[in-house]
mmCIF file of C-alpha atoms in Angstrom:
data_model
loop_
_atom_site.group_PDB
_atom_site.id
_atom_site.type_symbol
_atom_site.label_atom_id
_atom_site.label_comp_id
_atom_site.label_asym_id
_atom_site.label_seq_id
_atom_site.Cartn_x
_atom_site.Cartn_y
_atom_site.Cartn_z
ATOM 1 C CA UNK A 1025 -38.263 29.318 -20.456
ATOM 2 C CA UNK A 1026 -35.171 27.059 -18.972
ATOM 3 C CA UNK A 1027 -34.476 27.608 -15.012
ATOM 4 C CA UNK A 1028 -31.101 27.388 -13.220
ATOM 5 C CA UNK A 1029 -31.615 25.740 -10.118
ATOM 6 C CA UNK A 1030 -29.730 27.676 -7.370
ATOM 7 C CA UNK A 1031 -26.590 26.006 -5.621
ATOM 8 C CA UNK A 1032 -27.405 25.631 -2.153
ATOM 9 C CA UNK A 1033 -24.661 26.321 0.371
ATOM 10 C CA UNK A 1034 -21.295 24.603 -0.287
ATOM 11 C CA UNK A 1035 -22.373 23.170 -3.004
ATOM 12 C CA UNK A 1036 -19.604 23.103 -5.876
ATOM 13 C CA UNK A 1037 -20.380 24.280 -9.549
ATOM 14 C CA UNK A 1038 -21.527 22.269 -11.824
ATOM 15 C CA UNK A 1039 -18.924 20.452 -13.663
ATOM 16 C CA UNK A 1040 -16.626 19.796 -10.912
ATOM 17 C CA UNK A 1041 -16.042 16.208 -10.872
ATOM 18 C CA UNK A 1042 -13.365 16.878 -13.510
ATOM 19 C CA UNK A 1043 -12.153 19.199 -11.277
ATOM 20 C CA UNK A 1044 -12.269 17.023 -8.137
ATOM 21 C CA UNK A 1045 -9.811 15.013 -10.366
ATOM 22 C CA UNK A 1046 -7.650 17.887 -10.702
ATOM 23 C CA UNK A 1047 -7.447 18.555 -7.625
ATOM 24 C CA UNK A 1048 -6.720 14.984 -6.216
ATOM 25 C CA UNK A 1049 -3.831 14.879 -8.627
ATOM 26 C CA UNK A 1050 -2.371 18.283 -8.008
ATOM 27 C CA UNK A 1051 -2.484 17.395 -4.261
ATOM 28 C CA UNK A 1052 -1.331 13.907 -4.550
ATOM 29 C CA UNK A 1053 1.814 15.914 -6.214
ATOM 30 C CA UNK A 1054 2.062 18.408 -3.473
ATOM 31 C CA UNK A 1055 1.977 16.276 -0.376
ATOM 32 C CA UNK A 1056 4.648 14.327 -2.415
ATOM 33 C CA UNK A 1057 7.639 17.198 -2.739
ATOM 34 C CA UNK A 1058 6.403 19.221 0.592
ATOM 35 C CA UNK A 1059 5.029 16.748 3.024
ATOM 36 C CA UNK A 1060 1.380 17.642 4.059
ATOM 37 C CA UNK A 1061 2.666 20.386 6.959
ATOM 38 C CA UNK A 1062 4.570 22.344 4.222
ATOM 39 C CA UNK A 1063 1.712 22.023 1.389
ATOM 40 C CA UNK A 1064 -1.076 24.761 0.749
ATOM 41 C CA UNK A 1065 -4.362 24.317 -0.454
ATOM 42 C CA UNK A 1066 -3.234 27.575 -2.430
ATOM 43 C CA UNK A 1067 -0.664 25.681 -4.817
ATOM 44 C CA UNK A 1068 -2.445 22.930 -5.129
ATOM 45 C CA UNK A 1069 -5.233 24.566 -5.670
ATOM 46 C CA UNK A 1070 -2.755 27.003 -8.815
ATOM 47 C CA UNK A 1071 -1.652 23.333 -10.062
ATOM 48 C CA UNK A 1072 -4.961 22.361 -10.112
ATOM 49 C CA UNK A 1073 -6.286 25.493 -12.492
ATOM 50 C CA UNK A 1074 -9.440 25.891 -9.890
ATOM 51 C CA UNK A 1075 -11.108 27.453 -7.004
ATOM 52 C CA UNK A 1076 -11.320 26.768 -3.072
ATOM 53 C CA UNK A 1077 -15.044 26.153 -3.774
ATOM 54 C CA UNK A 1078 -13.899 22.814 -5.430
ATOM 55 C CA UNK A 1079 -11.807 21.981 -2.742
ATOM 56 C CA UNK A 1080 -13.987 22.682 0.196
ATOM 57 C CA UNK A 1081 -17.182 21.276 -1.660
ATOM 58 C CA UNK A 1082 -15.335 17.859 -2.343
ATOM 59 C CA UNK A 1083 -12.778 17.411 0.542
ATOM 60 C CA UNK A 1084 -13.910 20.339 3.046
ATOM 61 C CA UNK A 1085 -10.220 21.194 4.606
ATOM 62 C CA UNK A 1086 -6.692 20.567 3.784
ATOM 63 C CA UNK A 1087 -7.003 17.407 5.843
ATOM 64 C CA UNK A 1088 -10.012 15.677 4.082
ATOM 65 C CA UNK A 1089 -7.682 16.713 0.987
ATOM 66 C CA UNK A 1090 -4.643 14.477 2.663
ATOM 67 C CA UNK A 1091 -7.144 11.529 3.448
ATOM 68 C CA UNK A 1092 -8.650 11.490 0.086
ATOM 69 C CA UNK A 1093 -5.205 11.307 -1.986
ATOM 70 C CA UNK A 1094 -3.844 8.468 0.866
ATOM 71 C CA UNK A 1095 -6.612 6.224 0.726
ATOM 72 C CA UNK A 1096 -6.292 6.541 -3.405
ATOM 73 C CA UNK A 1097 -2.605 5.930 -2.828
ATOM 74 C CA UNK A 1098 -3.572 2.628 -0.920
ATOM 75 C CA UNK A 1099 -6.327 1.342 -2.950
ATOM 76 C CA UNK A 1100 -3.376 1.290 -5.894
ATOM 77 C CA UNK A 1101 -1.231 -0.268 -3.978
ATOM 78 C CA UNK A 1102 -3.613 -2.952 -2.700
ATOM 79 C CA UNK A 1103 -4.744 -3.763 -6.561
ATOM 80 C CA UNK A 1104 -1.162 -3.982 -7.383
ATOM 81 C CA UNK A 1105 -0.605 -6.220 -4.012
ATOM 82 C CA UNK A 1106 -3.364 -8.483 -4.718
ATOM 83 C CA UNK A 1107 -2.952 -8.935 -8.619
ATOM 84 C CA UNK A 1108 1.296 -9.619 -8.011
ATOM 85 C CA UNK A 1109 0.662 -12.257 -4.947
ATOM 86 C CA UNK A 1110 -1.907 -14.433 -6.846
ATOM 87 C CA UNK A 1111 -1.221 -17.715 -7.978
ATOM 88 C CA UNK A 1112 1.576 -17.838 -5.845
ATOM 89 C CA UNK A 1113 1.904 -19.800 -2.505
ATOM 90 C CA UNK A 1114 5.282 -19.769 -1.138
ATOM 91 C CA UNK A 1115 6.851 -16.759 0.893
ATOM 92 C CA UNK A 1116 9.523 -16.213 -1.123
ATOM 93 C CA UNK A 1117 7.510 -16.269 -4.787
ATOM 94 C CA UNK A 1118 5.399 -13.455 -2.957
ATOM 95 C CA UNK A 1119 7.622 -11.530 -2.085
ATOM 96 C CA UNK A 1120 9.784 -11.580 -5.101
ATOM 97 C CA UNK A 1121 5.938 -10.222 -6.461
ATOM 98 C CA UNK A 1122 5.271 -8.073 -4.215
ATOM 99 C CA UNK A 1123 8.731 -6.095 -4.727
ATOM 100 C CA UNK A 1124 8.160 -6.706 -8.478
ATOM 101 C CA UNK A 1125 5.215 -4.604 -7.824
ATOM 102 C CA UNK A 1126 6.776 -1.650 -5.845
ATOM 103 C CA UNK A 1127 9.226 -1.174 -9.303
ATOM 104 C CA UNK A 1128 5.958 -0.897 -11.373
ATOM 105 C CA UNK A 1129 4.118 1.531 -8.543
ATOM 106 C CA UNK A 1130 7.383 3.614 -8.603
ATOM 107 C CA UNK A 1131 7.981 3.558 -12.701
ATOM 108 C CA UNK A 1132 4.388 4.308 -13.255
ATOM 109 C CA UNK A 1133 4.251 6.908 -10.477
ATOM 110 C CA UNK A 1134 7.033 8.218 -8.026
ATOM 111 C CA UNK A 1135 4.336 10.164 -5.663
ATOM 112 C CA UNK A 1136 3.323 6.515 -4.646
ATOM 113 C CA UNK A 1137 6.487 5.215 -2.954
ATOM 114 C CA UNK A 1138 6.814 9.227 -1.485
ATOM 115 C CA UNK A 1139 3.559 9.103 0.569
ATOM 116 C CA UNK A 1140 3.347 5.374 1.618
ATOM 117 C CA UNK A 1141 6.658 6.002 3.096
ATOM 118 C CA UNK A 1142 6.012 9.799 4.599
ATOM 119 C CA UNK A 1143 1.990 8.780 5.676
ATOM 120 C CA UNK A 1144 2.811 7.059 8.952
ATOM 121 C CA UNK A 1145 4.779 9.666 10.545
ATOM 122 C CA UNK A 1146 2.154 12.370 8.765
ATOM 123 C CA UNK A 1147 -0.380 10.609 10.616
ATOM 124 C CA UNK A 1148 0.869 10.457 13.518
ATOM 125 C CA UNK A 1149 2.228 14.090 14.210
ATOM 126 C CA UNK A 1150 -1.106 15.925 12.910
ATOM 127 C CA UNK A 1151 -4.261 14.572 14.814
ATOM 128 C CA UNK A 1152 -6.210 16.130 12.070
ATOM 129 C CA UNK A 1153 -5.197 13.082 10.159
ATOM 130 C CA UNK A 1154 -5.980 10.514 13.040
ATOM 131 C CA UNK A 1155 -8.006 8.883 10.705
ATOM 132 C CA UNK A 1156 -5.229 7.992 7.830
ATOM 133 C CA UNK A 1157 -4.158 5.036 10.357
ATOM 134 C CA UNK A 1158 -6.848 2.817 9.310
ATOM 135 C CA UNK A 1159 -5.541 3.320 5.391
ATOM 136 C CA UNK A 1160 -2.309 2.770 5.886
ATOM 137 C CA UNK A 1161 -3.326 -0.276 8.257
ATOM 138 C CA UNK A 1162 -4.583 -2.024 5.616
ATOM 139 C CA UNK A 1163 -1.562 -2.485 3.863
ATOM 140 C CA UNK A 1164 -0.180 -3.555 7.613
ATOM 141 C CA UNK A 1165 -3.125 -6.111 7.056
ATOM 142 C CA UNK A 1166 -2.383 -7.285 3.896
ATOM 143 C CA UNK A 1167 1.223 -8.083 4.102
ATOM 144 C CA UNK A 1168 0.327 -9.948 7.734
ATOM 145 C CA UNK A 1169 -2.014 -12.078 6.173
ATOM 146 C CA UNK A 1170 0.413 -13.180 3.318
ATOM 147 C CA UNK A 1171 2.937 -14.196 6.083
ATOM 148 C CA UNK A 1172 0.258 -15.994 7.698
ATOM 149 C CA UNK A 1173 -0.655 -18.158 5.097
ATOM 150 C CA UNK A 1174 2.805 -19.014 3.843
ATOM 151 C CA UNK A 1175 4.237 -22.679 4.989
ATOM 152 C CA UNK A 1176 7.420 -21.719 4.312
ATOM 153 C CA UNK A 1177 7.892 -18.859 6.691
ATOM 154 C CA UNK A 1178 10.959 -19.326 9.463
ATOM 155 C CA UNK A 1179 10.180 -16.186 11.273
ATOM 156 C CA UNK A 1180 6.604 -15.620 13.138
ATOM 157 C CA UNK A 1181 3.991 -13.669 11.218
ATOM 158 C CA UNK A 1182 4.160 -10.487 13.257
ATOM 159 C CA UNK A 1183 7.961 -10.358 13.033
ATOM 160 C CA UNK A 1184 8.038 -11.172 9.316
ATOM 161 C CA UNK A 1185 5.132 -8.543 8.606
ATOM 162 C CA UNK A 1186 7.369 -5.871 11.006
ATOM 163 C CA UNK A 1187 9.964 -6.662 8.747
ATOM 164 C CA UNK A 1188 8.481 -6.374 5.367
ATOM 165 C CA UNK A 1189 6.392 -3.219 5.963
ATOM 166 C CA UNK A 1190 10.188 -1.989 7.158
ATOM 167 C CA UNK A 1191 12.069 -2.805 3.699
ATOM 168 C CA UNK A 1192 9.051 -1.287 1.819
ATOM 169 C CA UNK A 1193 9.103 2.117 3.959
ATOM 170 C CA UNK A 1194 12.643 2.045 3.465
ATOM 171 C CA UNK A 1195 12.166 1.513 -0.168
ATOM 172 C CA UNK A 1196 9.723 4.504 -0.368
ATOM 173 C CA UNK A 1197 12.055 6.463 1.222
ATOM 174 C CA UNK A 1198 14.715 5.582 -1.238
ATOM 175 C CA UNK A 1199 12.517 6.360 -4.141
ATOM 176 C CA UNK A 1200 12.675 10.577 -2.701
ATOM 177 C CA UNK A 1201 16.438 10.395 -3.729
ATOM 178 C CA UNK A 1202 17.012 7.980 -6.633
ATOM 179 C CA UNK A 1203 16.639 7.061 -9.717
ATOM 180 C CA UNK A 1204 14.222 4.284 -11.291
ATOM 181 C CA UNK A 1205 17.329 2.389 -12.153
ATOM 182 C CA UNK A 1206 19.198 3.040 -8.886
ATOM 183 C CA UNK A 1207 15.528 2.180 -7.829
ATOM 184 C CA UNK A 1208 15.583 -1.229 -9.116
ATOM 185 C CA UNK A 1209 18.931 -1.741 -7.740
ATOM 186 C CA UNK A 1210 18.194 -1.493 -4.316
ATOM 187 C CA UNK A 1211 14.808 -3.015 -4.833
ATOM 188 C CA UNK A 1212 17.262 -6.463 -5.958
ATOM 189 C CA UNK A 1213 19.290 -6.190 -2.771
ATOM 190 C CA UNK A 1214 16.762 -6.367 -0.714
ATOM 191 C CA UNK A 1215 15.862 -9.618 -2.701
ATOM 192 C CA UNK A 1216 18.868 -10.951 -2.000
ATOM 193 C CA UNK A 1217 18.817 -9.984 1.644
ATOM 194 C CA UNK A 1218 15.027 -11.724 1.691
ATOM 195 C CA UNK A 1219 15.962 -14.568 0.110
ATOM 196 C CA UNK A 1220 19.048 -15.840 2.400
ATOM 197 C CA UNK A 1221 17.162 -14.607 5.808
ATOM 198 C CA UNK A 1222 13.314 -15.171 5.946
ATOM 199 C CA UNK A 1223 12.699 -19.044 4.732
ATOM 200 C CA UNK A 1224 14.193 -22.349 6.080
ATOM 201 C CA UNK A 1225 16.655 -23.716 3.662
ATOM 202 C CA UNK A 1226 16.639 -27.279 2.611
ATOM 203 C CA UNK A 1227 18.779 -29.368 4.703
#
């Protein structure tokens, strides 16, 4: 005769991974249009065709829900970084890369550019979400690190990283209101702007 085994407290039903998945991309759509103090486990929860029990067994609160969706949001981006910057050395070739990359993230995905640019100020008005700092520090990391190891830099590495993370914030925030072409647009002025401020010209 077969046996179920019991679930022990908390524990989700079987079969939920698929769900987790669900749910990560229902949320990750969520936090996008509402910001996480407007979103509800509840909608997500309707866009993700499940139950709380999902939710609570994989992520445990609303919160764990944010953390898990930003550090999958970074992760991508980091890949995306990393595979765009190699092979190049020079500031300005990484850059151009790097900003190459942000019009793939946003083609492929428009969520991405929404909570890169919303998850510092998220993070920093819910202590719930203390946490998120170290995620979106990394990509802090990363783009100091590129400065630091480019000869052709005119500005100092802190400045130039202050600066970059600023164009790409601003660039998620202009991906909330545009279009992928108007997108790209703006993502070429900003070349421009890069290219004629942050390297030392021949003489």
């Amino acid at each position: 005769m077969t046996t179920v085994a019991k679930r022990g407290p908390g524990r989700a039903p079987a079969g939920t991974m698929d769900g987790r998945a669900a749910v990560l991309r229902a949320a990750r759509e969520v936090f996008a249009e509402r910001g996480y103090g407007s979103a509800t486990t509840r909608e997500v929860l309707a866009r993700a065709g499940t139950t709380s029990p999902t939710l609570h067994h994989h992520f445990g609160s609303k919160a764990g829900l944010y953390l898990a969706v930003l550090h999958d949001v970074v992760e991508e981006i980091l890949v995306e970084l990393t595979d765009a910057v190699s092979g190049h050395s020079s500031f300005l070739d990484r850059v151009d890369s790097m900003l190459d990359a942000s019009v793939r993230l946003n083609e492929q995905d428009s969520t991405t550019s929404r909570l890169v640019f919303s998850a510092p100020v998220e993070v920093r008005q819910n202590p719930e979400l203390a946490s998120g700092s170290d995620r979106v520090g990394r990509l802090v990391d990363f783009v100091e690190d590129m400065c630091r190891e480019s000869e052709d830099l005119a500005l100092e590495p802190a400045e130039a990283t202050r600066a970059i993370m600023t164009i790409l914030y601003g660039l998620g925030r202009s991906a909330i209101t545009l279009d992928q072409r108007q997108y790209e647009q703006v993502v070429a002025a900003m070349r421009a702007v890069i290219h004629g401020a942050f390297v030392r010209l021949p003489a």
